JSON list of C-alpha atoms in Angstrom, two decimals:
[
{"chain": "A", "resi": 25, "resn": "MET", "atom": "CA", "xyz": [85.70, -102.11, 62.73]},
{"chain": "A", "resi": 26, "resn": "LYS", "atom": "CA", "xyz": [86.24, -105.36, 64.46]},
{"chain": "A", "resi": 27, "resn": "LYS", "atom": "CA", "xyz": [84.62, -107.94, 62.81]},
{"chain": "A", "resi": 28, "resn": "VAL", "atom": "CA", "xyz": [83.35, -111.49, 64.45]},
{"chain": "A", "resi": 29, "resn": "LEU", "atom": "CA", "xyz": [82.71, -114.33, 61.74]},
{"chain": "A", "resi": 30, "resn": "TYR", "atom": "CA", "xyz": [79.78, -116.71, 63.36]},
{"chain": "A", "resi": 31, "resn": "ILE", "atom": "CA", "xyz": [79.64, -120.60, 61.06]},
{"chain": "A", "resi": 32, "resn": "HIS", "atom": "CA", "xyz": [76.44, -121.96, 61.46]},
{"chain": "A", "resi": 33, "resn": "GLY", "atom": "CA", "xyz": [75.59, -125.35, 62.62]},
{"chain": "A", "resi": 34, "resn": "PHE", "atom": "CA", "xyz": [74.21, -128.63, 59.86]},
{"chain": "A", "resi": 35, "resn": "ALA", "atom": "CA", "xyz": [70.96, -127.59, 58.72]},
{"chain": "A", "resi": 36, "resn": "SER", "atom": "CA", "xyz": [71.08, -123.86, 59.66]},
{"chain": "A", "resi": 37, "resn": "ALA", "atom": "CA", "xyz": [71.59, -121.12, 58.05]},
{"chain": "A", "resi": 38, "resn": "GLY", "atom": "CA", "xyz": [73.32, -117.62, 58.44]},
{"chain": "A", "resi": 39, "resn": "SER", "atom": "CA", "xyz": [70.03, -116.02, 59.56]},
{"chain": "A", "resi": 40, "resn": "THR", "atom": "CA", "xyz": [70.03, -118.28, 62.86]},
{"chain": "A", "resi": 41, "resn": "GLY", "atom": "CA", "xyz": [69.20, -116.62, 65.78]},
{"chain": "A", "resi": 42, "resn": "SER", "atom": "CA", "xyz": [72.27, -116.40, 67.30]},
{"chain": "A", "resi": 43, "resn": "ALA", "atom": "CA", "xyz": [74.00, -114.52, 64.75]},
{"chain": "A", "resi": 44, "resn": "THR", "atom": "CA", "xyz": [71.02, -112.16, 64.74]},
{"chain": "A", "resi": 45, "resn": "GLN", "atom": "CA", "xyz": [71.40, -112.11, 68.57]},
{"chain": "A", "resi": 46, "resn": "MET", "atom": "CA", "xyz": [75.04, -111.77, 68.37]},
{"chain": "A", "resi": 47, "resn": "ARG", "atom": "CA", "xyz": [74.70, -109.01, 65.60]},
{"chain": "A", "resi": 48, "resn": "ASN", "atom": "CA", "xyz": [72.18, -106.83, 67.32]},
{"chain": "A", "resi": 49, "resn": "HIS", "atom": "CA", "xyz": [74.04, -106.56, 70.55]},
{"chain": "A", "resi": 50, "resn": "LEU", "atom": "CA", "xyz": [77.47, -105.71, 69.13]},
{"chain": "A", "resi": 51, "resn": "TYR", "atom": "CA", "xyz": [76.97, -103.55, 66.17]},
{"chain": "A", "resi": 52, "resn": "PRO", "atom": "CA", "xyz": [76.33, -100.91, 68.20]},
{"chain": "A", "resi": 53, "resn": "LYS", "atom": "CA", "xyz": [79.56, -101.45, 70.11]},
{"chain": "A", "resi": 54, "resn": "GLY", "atom": "CA", "xyz": [80.93, -100.95, 66.44]},
{"chain": "A", "resi": 55, "resn": "VAL", "atom": "CA", "xyz": [81.58, -104.45, 66.01]},
{"chain": "A", "resi": 56, "resn": "GLN", "atom": "CA", "xyz": [80.44, -106.25, 62.63]},
{"chain": "A", "resi": 57, "resn": "VAL", "atom": "CA", "xyz": [78.99, -109.71, 62.70]},
{"chain": "A", "resi": 58, "resn": "LEU", "atom": "CA", "xyz": [79.20, -111.23, 59.56]},
{"chain": "A", "resi": 59, "resn": "SER", "atom": "CA", "xyz": [77.33, -114.67, 59.45]},
{"chain": "A", "resi": 60, "resn": "PRO", "atom": "CA", "xyz": [77.07, -116.42, 55.10]},
{"chain": "A", "resi": 61, "resn": "ASP", "atom": "CA", "xyz": [74.95, -119.85, 54.91]},
{"chain": "A", "resi": 62, "resn": "VAL", "atom": "CA", "xyz": [77.62, -122.01, 54.74]},
{"chain": "A", "resi": 63, "resn": "PRO", "atom": "CA", "xyz": [78.03, -124.50, 51.42]},
{"chain": "A", "resi": 64, "resn": "VAL", "atom": "CA", "xyz": [75.62, -128.29, 52.06]},
{"chain": "A", "resi": 65, "resn": "SER", "atom": "CA", "xyz": [78.95, -129.81, 50.91]},
{"chain": "A", "resi": 66, "resn": "PRO", "atom": "CA", "xyz": [81.78, -130.32, 53.85]},
{"chain": "A", "resi": 67, "resn": "ALA", "atom": "CA", "xyz": [84.39, -130.30, 50.70]},
{"chain": "A", "resi": 68, "resn": "GLU", "atom": "CA", "xyz": [82.62, -126.55, 49.55]},
{"chain": "A", "resi": 69, "resn": "ALA", "atom": "CA", "xyz": [82.60, -125.37, 53.01]},
{"chain": "A", "resi": 70, "resn": "ILE", "atom": "CA", "xyz": [86.23, -125.48, 53.94]},
{"chain": "A", "resi": 71, "resn": "VAL", "atom": "CA", "xyz": [87.38, -123.81, 50.92]},
{"chain": "A", "resi": 72, "resn": "PHE", "atom": "CA", "xyz": [84.82, -121.66, 50.78]},
{"chain": "A", "resi": 73, "resn": "LEU", "atom": "CA", "xyz": [85.33, -120.90, 54.27]},
{"chain": "A", "resi": 74, "resn": "LYS", "atom": "CA", "xyz": [89.22, -120.12, 54.42]},
{"chain": "A", "resi": 75, "resn": "SER", "atom": "CA", "xyz": [88.79, -118.05, 51.24]},
{"chain": "A", "resi": 76, "resn": "LEU", "atom": "CA", "xyz": [86.83, -115.92, 53.52]},
{"chain": "A", "resi": 77, "resn": "VAL", "atom": "CA", "xyz": [89.08, -115.71, 56.80]},
{"chain": "A", "resi": 78, "resn": "GLU", "atom": "CA", "xyz": [91.41, -114.95, 54.22]},
{"chain": "A", "resi": 79, "resn": "ARG", "atom": "CA", "xyz": [89.49, -112.03, 52.72]},
{"chain": "A", "resi": 80, "resn": "GLU", "atom": "CA", "xyz": [87.69, -110.43, 55.97]},
{"chain": "A", "resi": 81, "resn": "GLN", "atom": "CA", "xyz": [90.79, -111.10, 57.96]},
{"chain": "A", "resi": 82, "resn": "PRO", "atom": "CA", "xyz": [88.37, -111.70, 60.89]},
{"chain": "A", "resi": 83, "resn": "ASP", "atom": "CA", "xyz": [89.44, -110.23, 64.98]},
{"chain": "A", "resi": 84, "resn": "LEU", "atom": "CA", "xyz": [87.27, -113.89, 66.07]},
{"chain": "A", "resi": 85, "resn": "ILE", "atom": "CA", "xyz": [85.57, -116.71, 64.97]},
{"chain": "A", "resi": 86, "resn": "VAL", "atom": "CA", "xyz": [82.64, -118.17, 66.64]},
{"chain": "A", "resi": 87, "resn": "ALA", "atom": "CA", "xyz": [81.14, -121.47, 65.38]},
{"chain": "A", "resi": 88, "resn": "THR", "atom": "CA", "xyz": [78.27, -123.86, 66.89]},
{"chain": "A", "resi": 89, "resn": "SER", "atom": "CA", "xyz": [78.57, -127.60, 66.20]},
{"chain": "A", "resi": 90, "resn": "MET", "atom": "CA", "xyz": [79.68, -128.83, 63.16]},
{"chain": "A", "resi": 91, "resn": "GLY", "atom": "CA", "xyz": [80.48, -125.41, 62.04]},
{"chain": "A", "resi": 92, "resn": "ALA", "atom": "CA", "xyz": [83.02, -125.68, 64.83]},
{"chain": "A", "resi": 93, "resn": "LEU", "atom": "CA", "xyz": [84.45, -128.77, 63.02]},
{"chain": "A", "resi": 94, "resn": "TYR", "atom": "CA", "xyz": [84.72, -125.65, 59.88]},
{"chain": "A", "resi": 95, "resn": "GLY", "atom": "CA", "xyz": [86.56, -123.34, 63.12]},
{"chain": "A", "resi": 96, "resn": "GLU", "atom": "CA", "xyz": [88.55, -125.60, 64.25]},
{"chain": "A", "resi": 97, "resn": "GLN", "atom": "CA", "xyz": [90.75, -125.76, 61.04]},
{"chain": "A", "resi": 98, "resn": "LEU", "atom": "CA", "xyz": [90.45, -121.69, 60.74]},
{"chain": "A", "resi": 99, "resn": "ARG", "atom": "CA", "xyz": [94.43, -121.61, 61.89]},
{"chain": "A", "resi": 100, "resn": "GLY", "atom": "CA", "xyz": [95.76, -118.44, 63.11]},
{"chain": "A", "resi": 101, "resn": "VAL", "atom": "CA", "xyz": [92.39, -116.86, 64.29]},
{"chain": "A", "resi": 102, "resn": "LYS", "atom": "CA", "xyz": [90.91, -116.60, 67.64]},
{"chain": "A", "resi": 103, "resn": "ARG", "atom": "CA", "xyz": [87.92, -119.18, 67.55]},
{"chain": "A", "resi": 104, "resn": "ILE", "atom": "CA", "xyz": [85.43, -119.93, 70.39]},
{"chain": "A", "resi": 105, "resn": "LEU", "atom": "CA", "xyz": [83.72, -123.38, 69.40]},
{"chain": "A", "resi": 106, "resn": "VAL", "atom": "CA", "xyz": [80.42, -124.02, 71.19]},
{"chain": "A", "resi": 107, "resn": "ASN", "atom": "CA", "xyz": [79.43, -128.11, 71.59]},
{"chain": "A", "resi": 108, "resn": "PRO", "atom": "CA", "xyz": [81.71, -128.58, 68.56]},
{"chain": "A", "resi": 109, "resn": "SER", "atom": "CA", "xyz": [80.68, -131.93, 66.28]},
{"chain": "A", "resi": 110, "resn": "PHE", "atom": "CA", "xyz": [84.05, -133.16, 65.52]},
{"chain": "A", "resi": 111, "resn": "HIS", "atom": "CA", "xyz": [82.74, -136.69, 64.05]},
{"chain": "A", "resi": 112, "resn": "MET", "atom": "CA", "xyz": [80.13, -135.58, 61.71]},
{"chain": "A", "resi": 113, "resn": "ALA", "atom": "CA", "xyz": [80.29, -138.72, 59.51]},
{"chain": "A", "resi": 114, "resn": "ARG", "atom": "CA", "xyz": [79.89, -140.97, 62.24]},
{"chain": "A", "resi": 115, "resn": "LEU", "atom": "CA", "xyz": [77.35, -138.63, 63.14]},
{"chain": "A", "resi": 116, "resn": "LEU", "atom": "CA", "xyz": [75.32, -138.61, 60.15]},
{"chain": "A", "resi": 117, "resn": "THR", "atom": "CA", "xyz": [75.68, -142.25, 58.81]},
{"chain": "A", "resi": 118, "resn": "PHE", "atom": "CA", "xyz": [74.12, -143.49, 61.93]},
{"chain": "A", "resi": 119, "resn": "ARG", "atom": "CA", "xyz": [71.47, -140.72, 61.57]},
{"chain": "A", "resi": 120, "resn": "GLY", "atom": "CA", "xyz": [70.32, -142.11, 58.53]},
{"chain": "A", "resi": 121, "resn": "LEU", "atom": "CA", "xyz": [71.07, -140.60, 54.81]},
{"chain": "A", "resi": 122, "resn": "GLY", "atom": "CA", "xyz": [68.26, -139.28, 52.80]},
{"chain": "A", "resi": 123, "resn": "LYS", "atom": "CA", "xyz": [66.23, -135.32, 52.98]},
{"chain": "A", "resi": 124, "resn": "ARG", "atom": "CA", "xyz": [66.53, -132.85, 55.69]},
{"chain": "A", "resi": 125, "resn": "GLU", "atom": "CA", "xyz": [64.97, -129.46, 55.87]},
{"chain": "A", "resi": 126, "resn": "PHE", "atom": "CA", "xyz": [66.99, -126.37, 57.18]},
{"chain": "A", "resi": 127, "resn": "ARG", "atom": "CA", "xyz": [65.91, -124.92, 60.15]},
{"chain": "A", "resi": 128, "resn": "ASN", "atom": "CA", "xyz": [66.28, -121.46, 58.84]},
{"chain": "A", "resi": 129, "resn": "LYS", "atom": "CA", "xyz": [65.79, -119.87, 55.95]},
{"chain": "A", "resi": 130, "resn": "ARG", "atom": "CA", "xyz": [68.76, -119.80, 53.06]},
{"chain": "A", "resi": 131, "resn": "GLN", "atom": "CA", "xyz": [69.80, -116.89, 51.16]},
{"chain": "A", "resi": 132, "resn": "ASP", "atom": "CA", "xyz": [69.38, -118.78, 47.91]},
{"chain": "A", "resi": 133, "resn": "GLY", "atom": "CA", "xyz": [65.88, -119.83, 48.89]},
{"chain": "A", "resi": 134, "resn": "ALA", "atom": "CA", "xyz": [66.73, -124.02, 49.31]},
{"chain": "A", "resi": 135, "resn": "THR", "atom": "CA", "xyz": [64.69, -125.66, 51.71]},
{"chain": "A", "resi": 136, "resn": "GLU", "atom": "CA", "xyz": [65.77, -128.96, 51.75]},
{"chain": "A", "resi": 137, "resn": "PHE", "atom": "CA", "xyz": [68.81, -130.65, 51.23]},
{"chain": "A", "resi": 138, "resn": "LYS", "atom": "CA", "xyz": [69.89, -134.54, 50.79]},
{"chain": "A", "resi": 139, "resn": "VAL", "atom": "CA", "xyz": [72.83, -136.75, 52.87]},
{"chain": "A", "resi": 140, "resn": "ASP", "atom": "CA", "xyz": [74.25, -139.00, 50.80]},
{"chain": "A", "resi": 141, "resn": "ARG", "atom": "CA", "xyz": [77.31, -141.53, 50.88]},
{"chain": "A", "resi": 142, "resn": "GLN", "atom": "CA", "xyz": [79.33, -138.52, 48.97]},
{"chain": "A", "resi": 143, "resn": "MET", "atom": "CA", "xyz": [78.19, -135.98, 52.27]},
{"chain": "A", "resi": 144, "resn": "ILE", "atom": "CA", "xyz": [79.31, -138.70, 54.57]},
{"chain": "A", "resi": 145, "resn": "GLN", "atom": "CA", "xyz": [83.02, -138.91, 52.65]},
{"chain": "A", "resi": 146, "resn": "GLU", "atom": "CA", "xyz": [83.95, -135.45, 52.42]},
{"chain": "A", "resi": 147, "resn": "PHE", "atom": "CA", "xyz": [82.97, -135.27, 55.73]},
{"chain": "A", "resi": 148, "resn": "GLN", "atom": "CA", "xyz": [84.95, -137.69, 56.10]},
{"chain": "A", "resi": 149, "resn": "GLN", "atom": "CA", "xyz": [88.08, -136.01, 54.62]},
{"chain": "A", "resi": 150, "resn": "VAL", "atom": "CA", "xyz": [87.41, -132.42, 56.06]},
{"chain": "A", "resi": 151, "resn": "GLU", "atom": "CA", "xyz": [87.67, -134.75, 59.83]},
{"chain": "A", "resi": 152, "resn": "LYS", "atom": "CA", "xyz": [91.20, -136.17, 59.03]},
{"chain": "A", "resi": 153, "resn": "GLU", "atom": "CA", "xyz": [92.43, -132.01, 58.81]},
{"chain": "A", "resi": 154, "resn": "SER", "atom": "CA", "xyz": [91.62, -132.07, 62.39]},
{"chain": "A", "resi": 155, "resn": "PHE", "atom": "CA", "xyz": [93.71, -130.67, 65.12]},
{"chain": "A", "resi": 156, "resn": "LYS", "atom": "CA", "xyz": [96.78, -130.81, 62.67]},
{"chain": "A", "resi": 157, "resn": "GLY", "atom": "CA", "xyz": [99.79, -128.41, 63.55]},
{"chain": "A", "resi": 158, "resn": "ILE", "atom": "CA", "xyz": [98.85, -127.38, 66.79]},
{"chain": "A", "resi": 159, "resn": "ASP", "atom": "CA", "xyz": [101.47, -125.26, 68.85]},
{"chain": "A", "resi": 160, "resn": "ALA", "atom": "CA", "xyz": [101.04, -123.38, 71.95]},
{"chain": "A", "resi": 161, "resn": "ASN", "atom": "CA", "xyz": [100.12, -120.02, 70.64]},
{"chain": "A", "resi": 162, "resn": "GLU", "atom": "CA", "xyz": [96.92, -122.00, 68.44]},
{"chain": "A", "resi": 163, "resn": "LYS", "atom": "CA", "xyz": [96.01, -123.16, 71.60]},
{"chain": "A", "resi": 164, "resn": "ALA", "atom": "CA", "xyz": [95.38, -120.37, 73.20]},
{"chain": "A", "resi": 165, "resn": "LEU", "atom": "CA", "xyz": [93.90, -118.85, 70.28]},
{"chain": "A", "resi": 166, "resn": "VAL", "atom": "CA", "xyz": [91.20, -121.25, 71.11]},
{"chain": "A", "resi": 167, "resn": "TRP", "atom": "CA", "xyz": [87.85, -121.68, 73.01]},
{"chain": "A", "resi": 168, "resn": "GLY", "atom": "CA", "xyz": [85.85, -124.55, 73.38]},
{"chain": "A", "resi": 169, "resn": "LEU", "atom": "CA", "xyz": [82.10, -124.28, 75.62]},
{"chain": "A", "resi": 170, "resn": "PHE", "atom": "CA", "xyz": [80.02, -127.73, 76.29]},
{"chain": "A", "resi": 171, "resn": "GLY", "atom": "CA", "xyz": [76.80, -127.62, 77.34]},
{"chain": "A", "resi": 172, "resn": "THR", "atom": "CA", "xyz": [76.05, -130.23, 80.36]},
{"chain": "A", "resi": 173, "resn": "GLN", "atom": "CA", "xyz": [72.75, -131.06, 78.92]},
{"chain": "A", "resi": 174, "resn": "ASP", "atom": "CA", "xyz": [74.56, -131.85, 75.35]},
{"chain": "A", "resi": 175, "resn": "LYS", "atom": "CA", "xyz": [72.52, -135.13, 74.14]},
{"chain": "A", "resi": 176, "resn": "LEU", "atom": "CA", "xyz": [73.16, -134.74, 70.16]},
{"chain": "A", "resi": 177, "resn": "VAL", "atom": "CA", "xyz": [77.37, -134.31, 70.56]},
{"chain": "A", "resi": 178, "resn": "ASN", "atom": "CA", "xyz": [80.04, -134.84, 73.29]},
{"chain": "A", "resi": 179, "resn": "CYS", "atom": "CA", "xyz": [83.27, -134.21, 71.90]},
{"chain": "A", "resi": 180, "resn": "GLN", "atom": "CA", "xyz": [84.58, -133.14, 75.47]},
{"chain": "A", "resi": 181, "resn": "ALA", "atom": "CA", "xyz": [87.71, -135.58, 74.94]},
{"chain": "A", "resi": 182, "resn": "ASP", "atom": "CA", "xyz": [88.57, -134.58, 71.62]},
{"chain": "A", "resi": 183, "resn": "PHE", "atom": "CA", "xyz": [88.76, -131.00, 72.70]},
{"chain": "A", "resi": 184, "resn": "LEU", "atom": "CA", "xyz": [90.63, -131.66, 76.09]},
{"chain": "A", "resi": 185, "resn": "LYS", "atom": "CA", "xyz": [93.47, -133.88, 74.73]},
{"chain": "A", "resi": 186, "resn": "ASN", "atom": "CA", "xyz": [93.72, -131.81, 71.96]},
{"chain": "A", "resi": 187, "resn": "TYR", "atom": "CA", "xyz": [93.43, -127.87, 73.69]},
{"chain": "A", "resi": 188, "resn": "GLY", "atom": "CA", "xyz": [94.16, -128.53, 77.28]},
{"chain": "A", "resi": 189, "resn": "LYS", "atom": "CA", "xyz": [91.43, -128.25, 80.32]},
{"chain": "A", "resi": 190, "resn": "GLU", "atom": "CA", "xyz": [92.73, -124.16, 80.61]},
{"chain": "A", "resi": 191, "resn": "GLN", "atom": "CA", "xyz": [90.88, -123.79, 77.18]},
{"chain": "A", "resi": 192, "resn": "MET", "atom": "CA", "xyz": [87.92, -125.42, 78.00]},
{"chain": "A", "resi": 193, "resn": "GLN", "atom": "CA", "xyz": [84.56, -124.27, 80.16]},
{"chain": "A", "resi": 194, "resn": "LEU", "atom": "CA", "xyz": [81.39, -126.08, 80.95]},
{"chain": "A", "resi": 195, "resn": "PHE", "atom": "CA", "xyz": [78.21, -124.29, 80.92]},
{"chain": "A", "resi": 196, "resn": "GLU", "atom": "CA", "xyz": [74.56, -125.07, 82.34]},
{"chain": "A", "resi": 197, "resn": "GLY", "atom": "CA", "xyz": [72.56, -125.77, 78.48]},
{"chain": "A", "resi": 198, "resn": "GLU", "atom": "CA", "xyz": [72.29, -128.19, 75.82]},
{"chain": "A", "resi": 199, "resn": "HIS", "atom": "CA", "xyz": [73.63, -128.53, 72.06]},
{"chain": "A", "resi": 200, "resn": "PHE", "atom": "CA", "xyz": [71.74, -125.64, 70.45]},
{"chain": "A", "resi": 201, "resn": "LEU", "atom": "CA", "xyz": [72.07, -122.42, 71.50]},
{"chain": "A", "resi": 202, "resn": "ASN", "atom": "CA", "xyz": [69.24, -120.12, 73.22]},
{"chain": "A", "resi": 203, "resn": "SER", "atom": "CA", "xyz": [69.55, -116.19, 73.60]},
{"chain": "A", "resi": 204, "resn": "GLU", "atom": "CA", "xyz": [70.22, -117.36, 77.52]},
{"chain": "A", "resi": 205, "resn": "VAL", "atom": "CA", "xyz": [72.85, -119.25, 76.88]},
{"chain": "A", "resi": 206, "resn": "LEU", "atom": "CA", "xyz": [74.11, -117.36, 74.17]},
{"chain": "A", "resi": 207, "resn": "SER", "atom": "CA", "xyz": [74.02, -113.78, 76.89]},
{"chain": "A", "resi": 208, "resn": "LYS", "atom": "CA", "xyz": [74.97, -115.22, 79.83]},
{"chain": "A", "resi": 209, "resn": "VAL", "atom": "CA", "xyz": [78.34, -117.39, 78.18]},
{"chain": "A", "resi": 210, "resn": "VAL", "atom": "CA", "xyz": [78.84, -116.65, 74.89]},
{"chain": "A", "resi": 211, "resn": "MET", "atom": "CA", "xyz": [78.83, -112.88, 74.58]},
{"chain": "A", "resi": 212, "resn": "PRO", "atom": "CA", "xyz": [81.07, -112.63, 77.86]},
{"chain": "A", "resi": 213, "resn": "LEU", "atom": "CA", "xyz": [83.50, -114.36, 76.16]},
{"chain": "A", "resi": 214, "resn": "VAL", "atom": "CA", "xyz": [83.21, -113.14, 73.02]},
{"chain": "A", "resi": 215, "resn": "GLU", "atom": "CA", "xyz": [83.68, -109.60, 74.36]},
{"chain": "A", "resi": 216, "resn": "ARG", "atom": "CA", "xyz": [86.98, -110.36, 76.51]},
{"chain": "A", "resi": 217, "resn": "SER", "atom": "CA", "xyz": [88.41, -112.02, 73.38]},
{"chain": "A", "resi": 218, "resn": "LEU", "atom": "CA", "xyz": [87.91, -108.74, 71.01]},
{"chain": "A", "resi": 219, "resn": "ILE", "atom": "CA", "xyz": [88.91, -106.71, 73.86]},
{"chain": "A", "resi": 220, "resn": "GLU", "atom": "CA", "xyz": [92.60, -108.81, 74.49]},
{"chain": "A", "resi": 221, "resn": "GLU", "atom": "CA", "xyz": [95.04, -108.24, 71.85]}
]
């Protein structure tokens, strides 16, 4: 059975509707979708995800927003990065510190978390590892999908510089995925990626 790893965005959880929709669509086609809760600490998150990828050996990673910051660094696997947020430290510095509520239900029952200076410093450390060691083979494994109405994040220039225009696709949509964008834009690319060896 083929496996897709879905990595959710900031203040979200593995229970996000996008992962559920993807699971419902792919499971009848013999594809398992893994969608864990990513640790809130960036330092823990990247270690957790690298270990998960090593253990589960997914055929494809689909990652959104903050998840795509991590997903970009999971070398050697096909990856689809949707509205990647490569500059979380800067974003959170300007958005302000303090308590945040999770938008989706977490496995451990947590309903809120805290954005503090340590989290921002950890994001800075994780971000230093972005775009390292990308060769032609690695470029071919990564696609970037960008919503033309994304008002939260715009990292198109970073993606273009490192992966090139051939690997980039624009779509009519905002930062957060909805079921229409998922079914019309993301899923066709997911299915094509799973077929191509």
